[in-house]
Tab-separated table of C-alpha atoms in Angstrom:
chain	number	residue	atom	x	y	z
E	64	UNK	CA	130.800	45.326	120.384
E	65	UNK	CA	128.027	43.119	120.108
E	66	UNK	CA	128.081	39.599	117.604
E	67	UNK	CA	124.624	38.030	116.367
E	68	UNK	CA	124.786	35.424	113.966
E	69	UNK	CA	122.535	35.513	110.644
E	70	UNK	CA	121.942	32.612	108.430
E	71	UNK	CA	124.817	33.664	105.949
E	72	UNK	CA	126.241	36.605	107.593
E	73	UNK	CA	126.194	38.425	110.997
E	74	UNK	CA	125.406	41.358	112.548
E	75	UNK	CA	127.367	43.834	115.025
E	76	UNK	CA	126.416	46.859	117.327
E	77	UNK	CA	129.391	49.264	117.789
E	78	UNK	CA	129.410	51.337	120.562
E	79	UNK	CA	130.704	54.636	120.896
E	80	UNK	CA	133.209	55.598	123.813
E	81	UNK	CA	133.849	58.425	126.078
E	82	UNK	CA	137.027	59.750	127.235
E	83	UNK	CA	136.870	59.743	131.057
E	84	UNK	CA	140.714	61.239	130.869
E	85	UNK	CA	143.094	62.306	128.403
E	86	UNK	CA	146.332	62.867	128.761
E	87	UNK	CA	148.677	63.974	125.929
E	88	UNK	CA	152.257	63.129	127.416
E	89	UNK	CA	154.695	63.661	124.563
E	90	UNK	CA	155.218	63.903	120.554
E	91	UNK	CA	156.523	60.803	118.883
E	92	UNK	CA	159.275	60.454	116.061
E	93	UNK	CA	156.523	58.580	113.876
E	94	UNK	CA	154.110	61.690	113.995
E	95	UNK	CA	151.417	60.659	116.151
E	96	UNK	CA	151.383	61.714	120.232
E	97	UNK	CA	152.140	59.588	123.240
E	98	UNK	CA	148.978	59.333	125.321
E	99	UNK	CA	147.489	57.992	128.057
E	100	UNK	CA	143.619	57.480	128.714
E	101	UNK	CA	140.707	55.928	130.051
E	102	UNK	CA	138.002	55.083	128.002
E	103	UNK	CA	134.322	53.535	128.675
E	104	UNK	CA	132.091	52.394	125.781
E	105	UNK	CA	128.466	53.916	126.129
E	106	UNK	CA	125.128	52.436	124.668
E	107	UNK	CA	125.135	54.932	121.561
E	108	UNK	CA	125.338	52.258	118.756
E	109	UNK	CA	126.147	51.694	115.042
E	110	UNK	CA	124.934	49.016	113.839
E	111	UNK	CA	126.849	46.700	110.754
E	112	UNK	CA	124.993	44.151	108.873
E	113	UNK	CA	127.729	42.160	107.002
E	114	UNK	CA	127.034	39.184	104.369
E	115	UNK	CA	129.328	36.875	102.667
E	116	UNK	CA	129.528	36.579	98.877
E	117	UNK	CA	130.959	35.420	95.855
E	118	UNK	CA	132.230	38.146	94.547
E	119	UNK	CA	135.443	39.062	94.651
E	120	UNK	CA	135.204	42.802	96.181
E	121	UNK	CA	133.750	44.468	99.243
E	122	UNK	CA	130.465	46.097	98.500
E	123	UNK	CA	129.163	49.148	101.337
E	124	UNK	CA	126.294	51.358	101.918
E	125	UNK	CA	125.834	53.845	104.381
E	126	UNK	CA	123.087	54.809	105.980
E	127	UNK	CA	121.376	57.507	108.642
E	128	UNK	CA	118.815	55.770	111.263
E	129	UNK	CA	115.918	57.703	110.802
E	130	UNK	CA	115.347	58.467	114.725
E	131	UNK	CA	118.605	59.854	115.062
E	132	UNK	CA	118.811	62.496	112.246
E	133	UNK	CA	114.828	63.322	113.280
E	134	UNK	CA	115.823	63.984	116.724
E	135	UNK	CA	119.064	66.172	115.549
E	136	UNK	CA	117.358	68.317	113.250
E	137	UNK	CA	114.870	68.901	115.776
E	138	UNK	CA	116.770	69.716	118.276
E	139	UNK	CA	119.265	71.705	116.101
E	140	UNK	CA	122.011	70.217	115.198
E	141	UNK	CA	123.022	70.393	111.077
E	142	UNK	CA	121.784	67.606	109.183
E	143	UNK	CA	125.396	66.717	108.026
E	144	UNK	CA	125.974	65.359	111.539
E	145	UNK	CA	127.060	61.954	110.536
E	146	UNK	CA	128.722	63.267	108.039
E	147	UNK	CA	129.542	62.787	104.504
E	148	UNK	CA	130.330	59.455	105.368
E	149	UNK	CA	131.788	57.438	102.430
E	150	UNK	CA	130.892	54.153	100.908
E	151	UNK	CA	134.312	53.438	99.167
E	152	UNK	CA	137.563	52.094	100.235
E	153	UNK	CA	138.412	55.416	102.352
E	154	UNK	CA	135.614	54.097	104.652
E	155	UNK	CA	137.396	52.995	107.480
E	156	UNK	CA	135.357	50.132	107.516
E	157	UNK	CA	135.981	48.730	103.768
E	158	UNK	CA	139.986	49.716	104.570
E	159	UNK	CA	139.263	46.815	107.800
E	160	UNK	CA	137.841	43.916	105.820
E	161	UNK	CA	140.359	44.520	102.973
E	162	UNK	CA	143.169	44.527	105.322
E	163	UNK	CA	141.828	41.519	106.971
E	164	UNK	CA	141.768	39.823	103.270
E	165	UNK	CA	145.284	40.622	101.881
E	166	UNK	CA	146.258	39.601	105.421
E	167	UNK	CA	144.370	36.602	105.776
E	168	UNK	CA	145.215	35.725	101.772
E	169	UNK	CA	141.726	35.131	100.294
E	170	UNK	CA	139.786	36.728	98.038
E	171	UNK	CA	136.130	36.446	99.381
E	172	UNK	CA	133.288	39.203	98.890
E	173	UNK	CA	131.156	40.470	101.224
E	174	UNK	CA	128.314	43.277	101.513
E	175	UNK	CA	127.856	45.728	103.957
E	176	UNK	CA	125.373	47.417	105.272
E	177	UNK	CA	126.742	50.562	107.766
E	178	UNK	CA	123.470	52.284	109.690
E	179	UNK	CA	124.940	55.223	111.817
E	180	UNK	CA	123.415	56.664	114.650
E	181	UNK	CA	127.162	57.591	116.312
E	182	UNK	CA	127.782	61.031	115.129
E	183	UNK	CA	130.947	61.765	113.274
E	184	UNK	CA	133.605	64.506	114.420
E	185	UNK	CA	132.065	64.182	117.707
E	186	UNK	CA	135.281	62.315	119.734
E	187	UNK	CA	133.178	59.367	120.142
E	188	UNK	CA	134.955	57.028	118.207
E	189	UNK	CA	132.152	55.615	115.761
E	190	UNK	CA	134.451	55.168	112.787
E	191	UNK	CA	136.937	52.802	114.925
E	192	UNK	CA	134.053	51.177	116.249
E	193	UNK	CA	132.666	50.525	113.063
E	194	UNK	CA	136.304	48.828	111.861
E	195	UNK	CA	137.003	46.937	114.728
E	196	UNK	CA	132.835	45.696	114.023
E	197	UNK	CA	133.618	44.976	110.829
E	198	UNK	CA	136.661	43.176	111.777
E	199	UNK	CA	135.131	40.892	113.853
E	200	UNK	CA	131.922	39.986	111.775
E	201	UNK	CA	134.240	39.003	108.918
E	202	UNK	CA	136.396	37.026	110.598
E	203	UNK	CA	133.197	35.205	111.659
E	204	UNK	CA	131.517	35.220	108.302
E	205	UNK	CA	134.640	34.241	106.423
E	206	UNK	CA	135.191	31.353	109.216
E	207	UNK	CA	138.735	32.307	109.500
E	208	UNK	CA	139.129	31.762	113.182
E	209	UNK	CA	141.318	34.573	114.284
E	210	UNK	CA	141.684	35.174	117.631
E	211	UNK	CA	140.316	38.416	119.312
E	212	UNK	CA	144.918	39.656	119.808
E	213	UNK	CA	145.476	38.721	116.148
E	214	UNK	CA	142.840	40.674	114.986
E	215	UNK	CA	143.408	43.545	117.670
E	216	UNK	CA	147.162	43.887	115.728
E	217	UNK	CA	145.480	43.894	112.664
E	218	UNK	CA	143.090	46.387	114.354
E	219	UNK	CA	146.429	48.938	115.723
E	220	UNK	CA	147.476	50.188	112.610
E	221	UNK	CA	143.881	50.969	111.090
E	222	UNK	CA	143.929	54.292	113.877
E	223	UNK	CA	144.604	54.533	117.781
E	224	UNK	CA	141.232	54.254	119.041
E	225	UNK	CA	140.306	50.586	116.517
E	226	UNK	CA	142.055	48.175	119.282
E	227	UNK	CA	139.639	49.586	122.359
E	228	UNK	CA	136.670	48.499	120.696
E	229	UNK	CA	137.730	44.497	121.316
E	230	UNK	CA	137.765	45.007	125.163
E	231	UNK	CA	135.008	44.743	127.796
E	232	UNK	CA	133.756	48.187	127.963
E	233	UNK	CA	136.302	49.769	129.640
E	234	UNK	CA	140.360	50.185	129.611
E	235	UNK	CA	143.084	52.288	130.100
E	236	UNK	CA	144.983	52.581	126.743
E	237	UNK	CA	148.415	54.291	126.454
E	238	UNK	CA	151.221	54.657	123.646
E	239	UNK	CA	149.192	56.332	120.315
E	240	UNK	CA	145.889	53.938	122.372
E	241	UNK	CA	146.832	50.476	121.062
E	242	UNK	CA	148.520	49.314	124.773
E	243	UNK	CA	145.295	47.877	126.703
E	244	UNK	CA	145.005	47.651	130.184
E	245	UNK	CA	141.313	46.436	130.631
E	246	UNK	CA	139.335	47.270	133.549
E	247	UNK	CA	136.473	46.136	135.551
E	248	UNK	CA	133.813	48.044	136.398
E	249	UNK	CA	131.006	47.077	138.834
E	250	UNK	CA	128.298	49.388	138.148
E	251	UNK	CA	126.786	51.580	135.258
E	252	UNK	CA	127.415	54.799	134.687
E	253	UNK	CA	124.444	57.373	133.582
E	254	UNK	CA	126.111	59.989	131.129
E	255	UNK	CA	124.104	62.585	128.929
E	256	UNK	CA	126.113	63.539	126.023
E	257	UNK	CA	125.744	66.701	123.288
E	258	UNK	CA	127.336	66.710	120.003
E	259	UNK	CA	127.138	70.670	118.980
E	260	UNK	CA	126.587	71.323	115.034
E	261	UNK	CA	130.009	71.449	114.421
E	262	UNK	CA	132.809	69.096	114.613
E	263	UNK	CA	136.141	69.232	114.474
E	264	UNK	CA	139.224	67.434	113.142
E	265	UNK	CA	141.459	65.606	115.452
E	266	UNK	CA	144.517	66.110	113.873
E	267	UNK	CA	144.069	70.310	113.983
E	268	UNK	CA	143.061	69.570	117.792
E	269	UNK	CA	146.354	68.383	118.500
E	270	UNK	CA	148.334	70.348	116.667
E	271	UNK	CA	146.881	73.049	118.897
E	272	UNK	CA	147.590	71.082	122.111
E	273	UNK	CA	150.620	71.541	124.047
E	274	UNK	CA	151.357	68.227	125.764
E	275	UNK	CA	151.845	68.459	129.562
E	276	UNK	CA	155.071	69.084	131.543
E	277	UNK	CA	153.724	67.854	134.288
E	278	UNK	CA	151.284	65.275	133.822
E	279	UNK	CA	148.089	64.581	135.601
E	280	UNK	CA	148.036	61.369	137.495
E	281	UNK	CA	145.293	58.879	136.473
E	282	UNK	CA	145.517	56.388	139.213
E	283	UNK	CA	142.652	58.279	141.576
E	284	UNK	CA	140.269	58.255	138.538
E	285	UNK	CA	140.580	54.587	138.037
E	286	UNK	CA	140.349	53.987	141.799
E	287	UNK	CA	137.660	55.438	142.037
E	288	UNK	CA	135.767	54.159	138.505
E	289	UNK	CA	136.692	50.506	139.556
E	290	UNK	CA	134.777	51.467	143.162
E	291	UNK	CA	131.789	52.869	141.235
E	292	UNK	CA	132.393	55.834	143.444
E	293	UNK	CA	130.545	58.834	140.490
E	294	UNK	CA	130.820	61.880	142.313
E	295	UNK	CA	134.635	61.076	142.768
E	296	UNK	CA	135.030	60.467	139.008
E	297	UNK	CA	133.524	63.154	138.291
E	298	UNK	CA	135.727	64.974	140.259
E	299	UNK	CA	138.887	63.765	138.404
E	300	UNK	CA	138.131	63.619	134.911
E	301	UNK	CA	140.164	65.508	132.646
E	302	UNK	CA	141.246	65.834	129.136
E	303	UNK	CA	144.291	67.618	127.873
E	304	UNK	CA	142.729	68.398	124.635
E	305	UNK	CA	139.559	70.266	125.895
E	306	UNK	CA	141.582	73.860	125.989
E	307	UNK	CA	143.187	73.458	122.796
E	308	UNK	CA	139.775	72.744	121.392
E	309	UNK	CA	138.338	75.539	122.372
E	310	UNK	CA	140.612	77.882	120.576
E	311	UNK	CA	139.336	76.098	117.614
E	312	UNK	CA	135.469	76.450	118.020
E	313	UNK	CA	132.971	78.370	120.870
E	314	UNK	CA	130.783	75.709	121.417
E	315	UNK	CA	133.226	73.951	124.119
E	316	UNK	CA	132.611	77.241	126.154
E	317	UNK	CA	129.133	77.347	125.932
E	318	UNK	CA	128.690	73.587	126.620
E	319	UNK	CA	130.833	73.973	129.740
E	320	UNK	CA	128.563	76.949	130.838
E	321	UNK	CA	125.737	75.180	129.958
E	322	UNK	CA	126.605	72.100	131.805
E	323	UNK	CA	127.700	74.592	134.774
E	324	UNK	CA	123.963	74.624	135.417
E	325	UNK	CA	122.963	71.081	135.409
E	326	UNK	CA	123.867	69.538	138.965
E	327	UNK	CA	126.423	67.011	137.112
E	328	UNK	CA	128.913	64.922	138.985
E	329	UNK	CA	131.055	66.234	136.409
E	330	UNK	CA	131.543	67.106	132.940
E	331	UNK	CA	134.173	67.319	129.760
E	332	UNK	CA	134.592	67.238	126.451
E	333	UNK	CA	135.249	63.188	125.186
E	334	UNK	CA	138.408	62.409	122.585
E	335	UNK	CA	139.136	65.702	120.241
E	336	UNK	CA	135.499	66.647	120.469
E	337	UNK	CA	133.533	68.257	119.927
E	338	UNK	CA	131.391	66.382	121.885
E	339	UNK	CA	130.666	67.033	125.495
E	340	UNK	CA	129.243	65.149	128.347
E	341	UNK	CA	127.774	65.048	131.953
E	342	UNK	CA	127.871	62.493	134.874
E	343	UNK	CA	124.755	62.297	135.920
E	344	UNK	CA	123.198	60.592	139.595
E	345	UNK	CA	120.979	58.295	138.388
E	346	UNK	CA	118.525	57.651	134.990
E	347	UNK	CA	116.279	59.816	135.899
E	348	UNK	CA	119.016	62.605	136.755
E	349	UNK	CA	119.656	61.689	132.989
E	350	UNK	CA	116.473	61.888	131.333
E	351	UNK	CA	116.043	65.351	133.167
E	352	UNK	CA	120.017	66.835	132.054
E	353	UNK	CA	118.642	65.649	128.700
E	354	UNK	CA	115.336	67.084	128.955
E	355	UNK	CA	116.677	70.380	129.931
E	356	UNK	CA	118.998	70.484	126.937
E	357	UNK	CA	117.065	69.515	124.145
E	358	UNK	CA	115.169	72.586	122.926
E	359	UNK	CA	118.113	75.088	123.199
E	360	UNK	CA	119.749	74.675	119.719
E	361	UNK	CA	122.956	72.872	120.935
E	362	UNK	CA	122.849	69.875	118.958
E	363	UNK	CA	122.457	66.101	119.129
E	364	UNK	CA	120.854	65.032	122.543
E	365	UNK	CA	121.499	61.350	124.190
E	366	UNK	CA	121.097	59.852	127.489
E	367	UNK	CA	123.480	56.566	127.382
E	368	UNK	CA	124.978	54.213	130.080
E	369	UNK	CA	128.723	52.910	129.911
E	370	UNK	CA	128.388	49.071	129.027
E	371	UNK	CA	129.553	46.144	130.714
E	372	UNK	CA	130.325	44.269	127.543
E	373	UNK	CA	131.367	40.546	127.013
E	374	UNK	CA	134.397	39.522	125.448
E	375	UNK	CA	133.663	39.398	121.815
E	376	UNK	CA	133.464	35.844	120.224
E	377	UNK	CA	132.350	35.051	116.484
């Protein structure tokens, strides 16, 4: 994510994330799946405005950028697709900064301010953005002076995906996602991404996914991601949960067949989904994918580049 200090508070873009690969390896005792993946954050943001108080509770409101719900309902996606995103303590976000209270042992306020422009249900990670966002602008505004591991801890048992978002942009992340390799990627990457009308819930997507016996290498993606070699990565992306997915919804289908047409590098669905994506050649390979999409009733439109981000610092 990205930090800005305000004059009592600070402010943080969260970035959502793709799924370049996804592998589902195994089922663990504690419930949750053994997985291994590579992940790249993309320049679809959130953005979290939060301000110290002195109050004694955690105060959030949730809001739509205007842009982005014009541009879904235009191009027609539901207007629901953030969400019924909640402003109390099952926010994801308000569950963060408490934890980082009780755990810190203080009982300072603060108010938040959650604009969403990430869609929800989509497998691009906005919520656990959002937390790990949260995370760090508290620890800033409450001058508590945690370090980016201690927080990332914290971060591990708020969901799988929370720790990612403290990286550089890009890493391979294995057990339930909270063991972080990070990479280093030379180049940006020009993605077009559609999130359909629908979404759909990631625990139902796995309990329809049956993890591999054999289990696709991921050592020729991440060759070739760290060479900034696209038409190679496009090549070997994959994602175990894209067929159980579609059992669950049509839209994967038609997005593949859709995509099928587009002269992409390569395409998949990201996380659970339902999102869906395409490597493009260049921006304006991009802007015309995107161009060509919007207008056919599939949803929520973006062009986007993976980020190159710097290590987050309060």
């Amino acid at each position: 994510m990205i930090l800005t200090a305000l004059r009592d508070g600070m402010v943080a873009w969260a970035p959502a994330k793709l799924n370049l690969f996804l592998e589902v390896l195994d089922q663990r005792e504690d419930g949750f799946h053994e997985i291994e993946t590579l992940m790249v954050a993309v320049a679809i943001f959130d953005t979290i405005y939060l301000l110290a108080t002195g109050e004694d509770r955690i105060r959030l409101t949730c809001e739509t950028a205007v842009g982005a719900q014009a541009r879904a309902r235009a191009y027609g996606a539901a207007s629901n697709l953030m969400g019924d995103v909640p402003e109390s303590a099952d926010n994801l976000v308000v569950r963060a900064v408490e934890r980082l209270r009780d755990e810190a042992g203080i009982r300072a306020g603060a108010t938040i301010r959650l604009i969403k422009r990430i869609p929800s249900a989509a497998g691009l990670g906005g919520a656990s953005s959002d937390a790990a966002a949260a995370l760090m602008a508290a620890n800033a505004v409450w001058k508590l002076g945690w370090p980016r591991e201690r927080l990332m801890q914290l971060a591990a048992g708020l969901g799988s995906d929370v720790p990612f978002f403290f990286g550089s942009g890009a890493a391979i992340c294995r057990g339930r996602g909270e063991r972080i390799e990070p990479l280093r990627v030379p180049a940006r990457m020009h993605v077009v991404v559609v999130r359909p009308p629908v979404g759909l819930s990631t625990a139902e997507v796995y309990r329809h996914c049956t993890p591999a016996d054999r289990p696709v290498a991921i050592a020729p993606l991440r060759l070739a991601l760290q060479c900034g070699e696209w038409s190679q990565v496009g090549r070997r992306l994959h994602n175990r949960l894209e067929p159980a997915a579609a059992k669950l919804t049509p839209w994967i289908h038609r997005l593949r067949s859709v995509f099928d047409r587009l002269d992409c590098l390569g395409q998949q669905m990201t996380g659970s989904g339902t999102s869906y994506y395409g490597i493009c050649r260049n921006a304006g390979h991009a802007r015309r994918v995107a161009a060509r999409l919007r207008g056919q009733g599939l949803g929520y439109v973006a062009v986007a580049t993976t980020l190159a981000l710097p290590r987050p610092t309060p």
